[in-house]
Coordinates of N, CA, C and O in Angstrom, one line a residue:
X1 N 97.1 99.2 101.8 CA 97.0 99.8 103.1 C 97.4 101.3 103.0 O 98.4 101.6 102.3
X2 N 96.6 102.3 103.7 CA 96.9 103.8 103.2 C 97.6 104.2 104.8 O 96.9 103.8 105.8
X3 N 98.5 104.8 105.0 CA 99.3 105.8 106.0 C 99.2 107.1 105.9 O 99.9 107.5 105.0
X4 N 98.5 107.8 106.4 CA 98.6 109.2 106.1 C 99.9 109.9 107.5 O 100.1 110.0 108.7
X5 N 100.6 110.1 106.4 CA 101.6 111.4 107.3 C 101.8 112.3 107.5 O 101.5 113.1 106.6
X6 N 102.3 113.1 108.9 CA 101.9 114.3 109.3 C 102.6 114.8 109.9 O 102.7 114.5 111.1
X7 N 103.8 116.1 109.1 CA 104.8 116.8 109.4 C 105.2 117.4 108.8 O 105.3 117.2 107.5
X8 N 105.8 119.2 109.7 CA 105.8 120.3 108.8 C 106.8 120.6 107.9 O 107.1 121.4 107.0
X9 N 107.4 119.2 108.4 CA 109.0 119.2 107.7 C 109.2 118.7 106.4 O 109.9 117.7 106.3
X10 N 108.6 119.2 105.3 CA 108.9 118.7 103.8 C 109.9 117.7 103.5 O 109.6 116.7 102.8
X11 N 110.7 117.8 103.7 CA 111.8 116.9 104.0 C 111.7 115.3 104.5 O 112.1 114.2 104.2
X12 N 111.0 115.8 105.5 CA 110.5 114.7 106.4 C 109.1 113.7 105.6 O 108.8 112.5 105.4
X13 N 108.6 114.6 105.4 CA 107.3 113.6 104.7 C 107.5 113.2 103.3 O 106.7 112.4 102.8
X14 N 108.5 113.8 102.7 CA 109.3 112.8 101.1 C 110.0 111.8 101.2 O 109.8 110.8 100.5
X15 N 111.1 111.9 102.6 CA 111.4 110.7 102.7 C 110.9 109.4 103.5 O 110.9 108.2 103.2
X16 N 110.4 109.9 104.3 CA 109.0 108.6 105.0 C 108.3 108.3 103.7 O 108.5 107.1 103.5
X17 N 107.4 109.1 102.6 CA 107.0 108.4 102.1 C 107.2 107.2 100.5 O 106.5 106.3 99.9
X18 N 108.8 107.9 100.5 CA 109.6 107.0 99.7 C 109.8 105.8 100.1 O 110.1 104.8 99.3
X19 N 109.6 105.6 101.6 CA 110.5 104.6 102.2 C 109.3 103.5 102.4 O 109.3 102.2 102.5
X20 N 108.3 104.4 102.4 CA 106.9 103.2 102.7 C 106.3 103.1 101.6 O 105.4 102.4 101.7
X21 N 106.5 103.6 100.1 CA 106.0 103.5 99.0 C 106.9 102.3 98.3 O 106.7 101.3 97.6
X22 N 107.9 102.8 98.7 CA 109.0 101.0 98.3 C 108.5 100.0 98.9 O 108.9 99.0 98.3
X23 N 107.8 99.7 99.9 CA 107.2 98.5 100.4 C 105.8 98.0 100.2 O 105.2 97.0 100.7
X24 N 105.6 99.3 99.2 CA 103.6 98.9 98.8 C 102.8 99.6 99.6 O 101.6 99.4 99.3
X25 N 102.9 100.6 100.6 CA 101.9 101.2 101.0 C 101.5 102.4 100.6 O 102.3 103.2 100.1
X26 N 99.9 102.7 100.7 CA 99.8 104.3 99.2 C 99.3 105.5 100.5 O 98.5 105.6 101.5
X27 N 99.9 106.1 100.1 CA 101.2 107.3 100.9 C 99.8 108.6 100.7 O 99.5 109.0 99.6
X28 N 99.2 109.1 101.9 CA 98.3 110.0 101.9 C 99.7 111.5 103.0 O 100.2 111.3 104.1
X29 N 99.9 112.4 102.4 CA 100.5 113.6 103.2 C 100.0 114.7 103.5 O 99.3 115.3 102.8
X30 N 100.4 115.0 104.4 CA 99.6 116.6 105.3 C 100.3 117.3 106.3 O 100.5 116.8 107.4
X31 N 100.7 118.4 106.1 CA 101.9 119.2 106.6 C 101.5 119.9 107.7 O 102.2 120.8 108.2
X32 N 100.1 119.5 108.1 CA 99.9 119.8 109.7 C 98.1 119.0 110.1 O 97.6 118.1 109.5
X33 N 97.7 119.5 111.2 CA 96.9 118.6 111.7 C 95.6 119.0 110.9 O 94.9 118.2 110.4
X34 N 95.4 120.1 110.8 CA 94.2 120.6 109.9 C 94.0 119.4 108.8 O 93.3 118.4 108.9
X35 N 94.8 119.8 107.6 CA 95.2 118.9 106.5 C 95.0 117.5 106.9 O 94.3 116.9 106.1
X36 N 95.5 116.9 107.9 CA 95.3 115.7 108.4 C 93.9 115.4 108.4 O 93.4 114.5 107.6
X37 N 93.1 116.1 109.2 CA 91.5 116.1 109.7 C 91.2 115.9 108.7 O 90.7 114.7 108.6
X38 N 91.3 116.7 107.2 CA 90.5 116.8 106.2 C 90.7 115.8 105.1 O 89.9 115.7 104.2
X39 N 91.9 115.0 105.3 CA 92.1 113.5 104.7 C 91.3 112.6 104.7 O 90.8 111.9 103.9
X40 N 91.3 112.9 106.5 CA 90.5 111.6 107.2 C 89.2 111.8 106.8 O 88.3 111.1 107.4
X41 N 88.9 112.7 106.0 CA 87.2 112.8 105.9 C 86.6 112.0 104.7 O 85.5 111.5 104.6
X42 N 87.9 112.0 103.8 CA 87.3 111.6 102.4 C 87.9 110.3 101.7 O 87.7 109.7 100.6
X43 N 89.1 109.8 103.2 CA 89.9 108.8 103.0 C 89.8 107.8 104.1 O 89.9 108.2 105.3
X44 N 89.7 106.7 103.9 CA 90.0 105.2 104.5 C 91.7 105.4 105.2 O 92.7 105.0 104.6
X45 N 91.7 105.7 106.0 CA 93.5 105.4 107.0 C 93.8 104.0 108.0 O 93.5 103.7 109.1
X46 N 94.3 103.6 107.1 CA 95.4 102.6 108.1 C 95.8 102.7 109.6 O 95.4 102.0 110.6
X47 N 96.8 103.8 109.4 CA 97.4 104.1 110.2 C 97.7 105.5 109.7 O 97.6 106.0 108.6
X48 N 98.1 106.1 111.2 CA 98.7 107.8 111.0 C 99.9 107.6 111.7 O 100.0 106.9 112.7
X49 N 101.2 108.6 111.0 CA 101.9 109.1 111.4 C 102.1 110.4 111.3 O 101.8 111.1 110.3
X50 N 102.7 110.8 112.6 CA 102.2 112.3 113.0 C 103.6 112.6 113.7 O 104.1 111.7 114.2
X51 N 104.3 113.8 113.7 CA 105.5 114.3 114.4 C 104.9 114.4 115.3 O 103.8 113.9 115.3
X52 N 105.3 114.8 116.4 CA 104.9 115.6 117.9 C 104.6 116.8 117.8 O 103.5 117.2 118.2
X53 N 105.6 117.9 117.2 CA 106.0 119.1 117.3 C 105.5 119.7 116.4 O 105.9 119.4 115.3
X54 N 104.6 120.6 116.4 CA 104.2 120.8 114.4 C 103.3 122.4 115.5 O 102.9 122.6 116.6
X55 N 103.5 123.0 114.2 CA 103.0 124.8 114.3 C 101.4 124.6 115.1 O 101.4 123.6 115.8
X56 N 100.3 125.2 115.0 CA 99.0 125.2 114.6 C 98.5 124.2 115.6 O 97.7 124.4 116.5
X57 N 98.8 123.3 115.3 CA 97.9 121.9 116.1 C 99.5 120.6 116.3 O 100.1 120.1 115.4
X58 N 99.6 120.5 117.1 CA 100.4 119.6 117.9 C 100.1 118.4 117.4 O 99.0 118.1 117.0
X59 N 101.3 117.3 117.5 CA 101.1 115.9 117.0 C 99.3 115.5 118.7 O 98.1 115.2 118.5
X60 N 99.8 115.7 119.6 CA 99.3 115.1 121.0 C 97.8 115.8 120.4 O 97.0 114.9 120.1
X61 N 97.3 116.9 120.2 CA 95.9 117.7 119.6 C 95.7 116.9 118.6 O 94.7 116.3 118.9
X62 N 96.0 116.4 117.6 CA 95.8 115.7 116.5 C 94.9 114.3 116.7 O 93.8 113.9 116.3
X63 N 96.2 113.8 117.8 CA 95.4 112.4 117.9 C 94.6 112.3 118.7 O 93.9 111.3 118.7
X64 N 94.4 113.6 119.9 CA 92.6 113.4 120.2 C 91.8 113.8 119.3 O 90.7 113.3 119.4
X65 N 91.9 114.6 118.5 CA 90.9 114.4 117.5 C 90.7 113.1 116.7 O 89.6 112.7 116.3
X66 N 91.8 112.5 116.4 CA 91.9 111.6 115.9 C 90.9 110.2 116.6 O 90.1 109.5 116.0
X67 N 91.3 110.1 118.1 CA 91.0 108.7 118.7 C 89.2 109.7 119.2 O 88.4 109.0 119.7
X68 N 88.9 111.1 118.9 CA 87.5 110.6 118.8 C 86.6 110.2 117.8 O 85.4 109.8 117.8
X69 N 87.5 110.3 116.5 CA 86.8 110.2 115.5 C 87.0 108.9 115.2 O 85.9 108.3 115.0
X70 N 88.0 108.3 115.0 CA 88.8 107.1 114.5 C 89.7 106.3 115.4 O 90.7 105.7 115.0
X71 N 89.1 106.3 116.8 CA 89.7 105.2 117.1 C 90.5 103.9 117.5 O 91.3 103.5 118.3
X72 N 89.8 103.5 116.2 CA 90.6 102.0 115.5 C 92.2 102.2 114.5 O 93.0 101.4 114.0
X73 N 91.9 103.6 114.5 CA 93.2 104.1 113.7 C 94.2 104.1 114.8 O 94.1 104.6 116.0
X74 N 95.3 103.4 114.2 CA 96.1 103.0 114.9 C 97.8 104.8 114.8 O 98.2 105.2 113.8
X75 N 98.0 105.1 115.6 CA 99.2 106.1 115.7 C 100.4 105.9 116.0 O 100.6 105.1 116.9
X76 N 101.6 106.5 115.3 CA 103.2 106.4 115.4 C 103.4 107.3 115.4 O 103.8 107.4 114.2
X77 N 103.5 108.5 116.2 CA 104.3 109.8 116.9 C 105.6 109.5 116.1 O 105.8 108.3 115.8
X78 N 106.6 110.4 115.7 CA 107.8 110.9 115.2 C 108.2 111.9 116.0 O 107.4 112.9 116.2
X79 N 109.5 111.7 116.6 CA 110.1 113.5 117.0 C 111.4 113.3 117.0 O 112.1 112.3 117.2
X80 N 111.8 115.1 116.7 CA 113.3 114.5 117.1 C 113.4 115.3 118.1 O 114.3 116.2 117.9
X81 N 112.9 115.4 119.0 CA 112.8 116.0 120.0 C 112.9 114.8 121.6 O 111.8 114.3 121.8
X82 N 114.1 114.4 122.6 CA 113.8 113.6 123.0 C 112.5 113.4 124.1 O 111.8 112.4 124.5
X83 N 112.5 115.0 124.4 CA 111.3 115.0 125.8 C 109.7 114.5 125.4 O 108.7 114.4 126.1
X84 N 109.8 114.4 124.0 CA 108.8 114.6 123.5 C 107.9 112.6 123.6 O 106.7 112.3 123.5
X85 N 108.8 111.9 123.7 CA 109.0 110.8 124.3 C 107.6 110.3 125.2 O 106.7 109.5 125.0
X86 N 108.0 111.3 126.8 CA 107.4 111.7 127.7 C 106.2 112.2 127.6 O 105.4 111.9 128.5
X87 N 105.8 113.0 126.9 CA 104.7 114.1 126.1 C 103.5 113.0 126.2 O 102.4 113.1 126.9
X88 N 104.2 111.5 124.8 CA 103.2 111.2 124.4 C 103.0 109.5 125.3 O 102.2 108.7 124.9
X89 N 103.8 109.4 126.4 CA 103.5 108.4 126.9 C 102.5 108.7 127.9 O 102.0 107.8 128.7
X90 N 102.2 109.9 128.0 CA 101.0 110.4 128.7 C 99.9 110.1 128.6 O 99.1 110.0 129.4
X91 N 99.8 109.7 126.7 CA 98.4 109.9 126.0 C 97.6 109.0 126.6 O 96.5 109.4 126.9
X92 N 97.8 107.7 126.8 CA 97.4 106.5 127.1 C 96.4 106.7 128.8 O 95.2 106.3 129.0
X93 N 97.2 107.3 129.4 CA 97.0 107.7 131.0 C 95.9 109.1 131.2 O 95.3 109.3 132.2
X94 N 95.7 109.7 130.2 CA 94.7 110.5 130.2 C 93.1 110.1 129.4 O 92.5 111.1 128.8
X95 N 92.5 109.1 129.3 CA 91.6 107.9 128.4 C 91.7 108.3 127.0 O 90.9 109.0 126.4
X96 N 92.8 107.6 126.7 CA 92.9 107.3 124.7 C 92.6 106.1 124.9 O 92.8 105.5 126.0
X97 N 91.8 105.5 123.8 CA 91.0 104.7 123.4 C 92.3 103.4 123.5 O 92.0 102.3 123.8
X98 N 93.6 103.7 123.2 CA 94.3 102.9 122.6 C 95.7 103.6 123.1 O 95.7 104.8 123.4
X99 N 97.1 102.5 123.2 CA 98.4 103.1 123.6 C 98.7 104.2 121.8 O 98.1 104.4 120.7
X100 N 100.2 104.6 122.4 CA 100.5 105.2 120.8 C 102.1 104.4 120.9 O 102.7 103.8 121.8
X101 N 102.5 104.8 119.5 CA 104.2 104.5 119.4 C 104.7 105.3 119.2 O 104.2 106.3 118.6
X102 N 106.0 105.2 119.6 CA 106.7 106.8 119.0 C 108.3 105.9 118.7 O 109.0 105.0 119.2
X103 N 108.4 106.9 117.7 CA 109.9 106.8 117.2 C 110.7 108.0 117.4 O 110.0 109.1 117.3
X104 N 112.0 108.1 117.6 CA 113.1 109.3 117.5 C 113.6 109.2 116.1 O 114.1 108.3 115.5
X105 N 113.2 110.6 115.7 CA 114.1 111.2 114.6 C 115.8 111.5 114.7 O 116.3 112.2 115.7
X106 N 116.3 111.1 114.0 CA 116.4 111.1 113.1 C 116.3 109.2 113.1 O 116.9 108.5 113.9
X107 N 115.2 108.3 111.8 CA 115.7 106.9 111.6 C 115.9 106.6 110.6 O 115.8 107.3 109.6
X108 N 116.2 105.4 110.9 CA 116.5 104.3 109.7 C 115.3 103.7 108.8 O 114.3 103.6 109.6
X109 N 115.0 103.3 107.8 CA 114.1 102.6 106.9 C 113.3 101.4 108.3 O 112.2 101.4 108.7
X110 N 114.2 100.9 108.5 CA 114.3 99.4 109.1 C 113.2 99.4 110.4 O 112.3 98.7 110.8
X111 N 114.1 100.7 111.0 CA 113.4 101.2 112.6 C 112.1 101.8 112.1 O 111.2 101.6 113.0
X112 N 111.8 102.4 111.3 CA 110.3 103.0 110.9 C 109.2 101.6 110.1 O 108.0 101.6 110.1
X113 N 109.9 100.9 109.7 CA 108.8 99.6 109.5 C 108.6 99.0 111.0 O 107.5 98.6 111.2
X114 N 109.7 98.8 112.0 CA 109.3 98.0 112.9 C 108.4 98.9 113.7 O 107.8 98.3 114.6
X115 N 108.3 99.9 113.6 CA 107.6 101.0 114.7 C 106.1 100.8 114.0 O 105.2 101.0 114.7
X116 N 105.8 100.5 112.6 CA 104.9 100.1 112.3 C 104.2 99.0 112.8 O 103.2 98.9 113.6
X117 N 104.6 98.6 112.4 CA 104.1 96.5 113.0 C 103.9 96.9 114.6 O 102.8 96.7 115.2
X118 N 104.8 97.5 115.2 CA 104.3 97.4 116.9 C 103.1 98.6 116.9 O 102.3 98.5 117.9
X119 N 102.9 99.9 115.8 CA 101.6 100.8 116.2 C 100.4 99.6 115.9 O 99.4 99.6 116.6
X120 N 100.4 98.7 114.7 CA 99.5 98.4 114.7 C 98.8 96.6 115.7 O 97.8 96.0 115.6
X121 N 100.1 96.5 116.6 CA 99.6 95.5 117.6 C 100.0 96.2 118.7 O 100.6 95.6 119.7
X122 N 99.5 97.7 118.8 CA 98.9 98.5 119.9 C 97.7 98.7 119.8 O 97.3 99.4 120.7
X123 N 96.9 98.2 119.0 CA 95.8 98.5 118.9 C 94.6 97.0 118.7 O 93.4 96.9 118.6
X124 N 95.5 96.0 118.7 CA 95.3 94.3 118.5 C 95.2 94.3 117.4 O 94.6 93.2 117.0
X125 N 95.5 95.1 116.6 CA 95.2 94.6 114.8 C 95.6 93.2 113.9 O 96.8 92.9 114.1
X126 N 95.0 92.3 113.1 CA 95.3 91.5 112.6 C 96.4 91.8 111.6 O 97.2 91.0 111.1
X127 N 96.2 93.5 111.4 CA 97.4 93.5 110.3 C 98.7 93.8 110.5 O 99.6 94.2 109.7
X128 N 99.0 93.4 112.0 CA 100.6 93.7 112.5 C 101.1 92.6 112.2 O 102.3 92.6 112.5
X129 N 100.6 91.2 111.5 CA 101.1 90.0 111.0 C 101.1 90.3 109.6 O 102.1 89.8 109.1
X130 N 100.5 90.8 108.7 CA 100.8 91.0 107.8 C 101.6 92.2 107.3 O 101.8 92.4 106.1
X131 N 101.9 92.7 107.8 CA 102.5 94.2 107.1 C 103.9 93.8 106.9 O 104.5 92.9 107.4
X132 N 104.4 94.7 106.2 CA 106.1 94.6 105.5 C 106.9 94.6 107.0 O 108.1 94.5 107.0

């Protein structure tokens, strides 16, 4: 299963993807939304994780690009920003194809797998039973 992550914070996208490469998933990274877009063109995505807050193009701009291209791709917002919360419980209420999840930075290993499993039975996926 591939995750592509998306955050300006170097820091941020070594340790997310340490943490989900220890559990078997192969780890696509992109330090803003552009980069993202251009993943998704030549790559198969699982799932995306996306900060909220990012230079250039915004976590909330990303994933409409995102849900018109892909849909079925399932999203998990990151921020450590708490208002940002609010931001993206919007997305749903303005026609996204699909809800989103979000987690607060700073987490845990533990809280970032479960925020997994619930992005991808936001979207009714079969693989929110199988994932780590």
């Amino acid at each position: 299963m591939t995750v592509l992550i998306v955050d300006d914070e170097v820091d941020v996208l070594r340790c997310t993807s340490i943490i989900l490469k220890s559990v078997g998933y192969e780890i696509l990274a992109a330090d803003g939304g552009d980069e993202a877009l251009v993943l998704c063109e030549s790559n198969v995505i699982d799932l995306m994780i996306s900060d909220v807050a990012m230079p250039r193009m915004n976590g909330c701009a990303l994933a409409a690009c995102m849900n018109a291209k892909y849909p079925d791709v399932p999203i998990l917002f990151m921020s450590g920003y708490p208002e940002s919360k609010e931001i993206v419980a919007g997305l749903t209420a303005r026609g996204f194809a699909h809800g989103y999840t979000y987690l607060q930075k700073p987490f845990r290993s533990e809280d970032l797998l479960q925020a997994i499993k619930m992005a991808f039975r936001s979207v009714g996926s079969k693989l929110a039973v199988t994932i780590h």
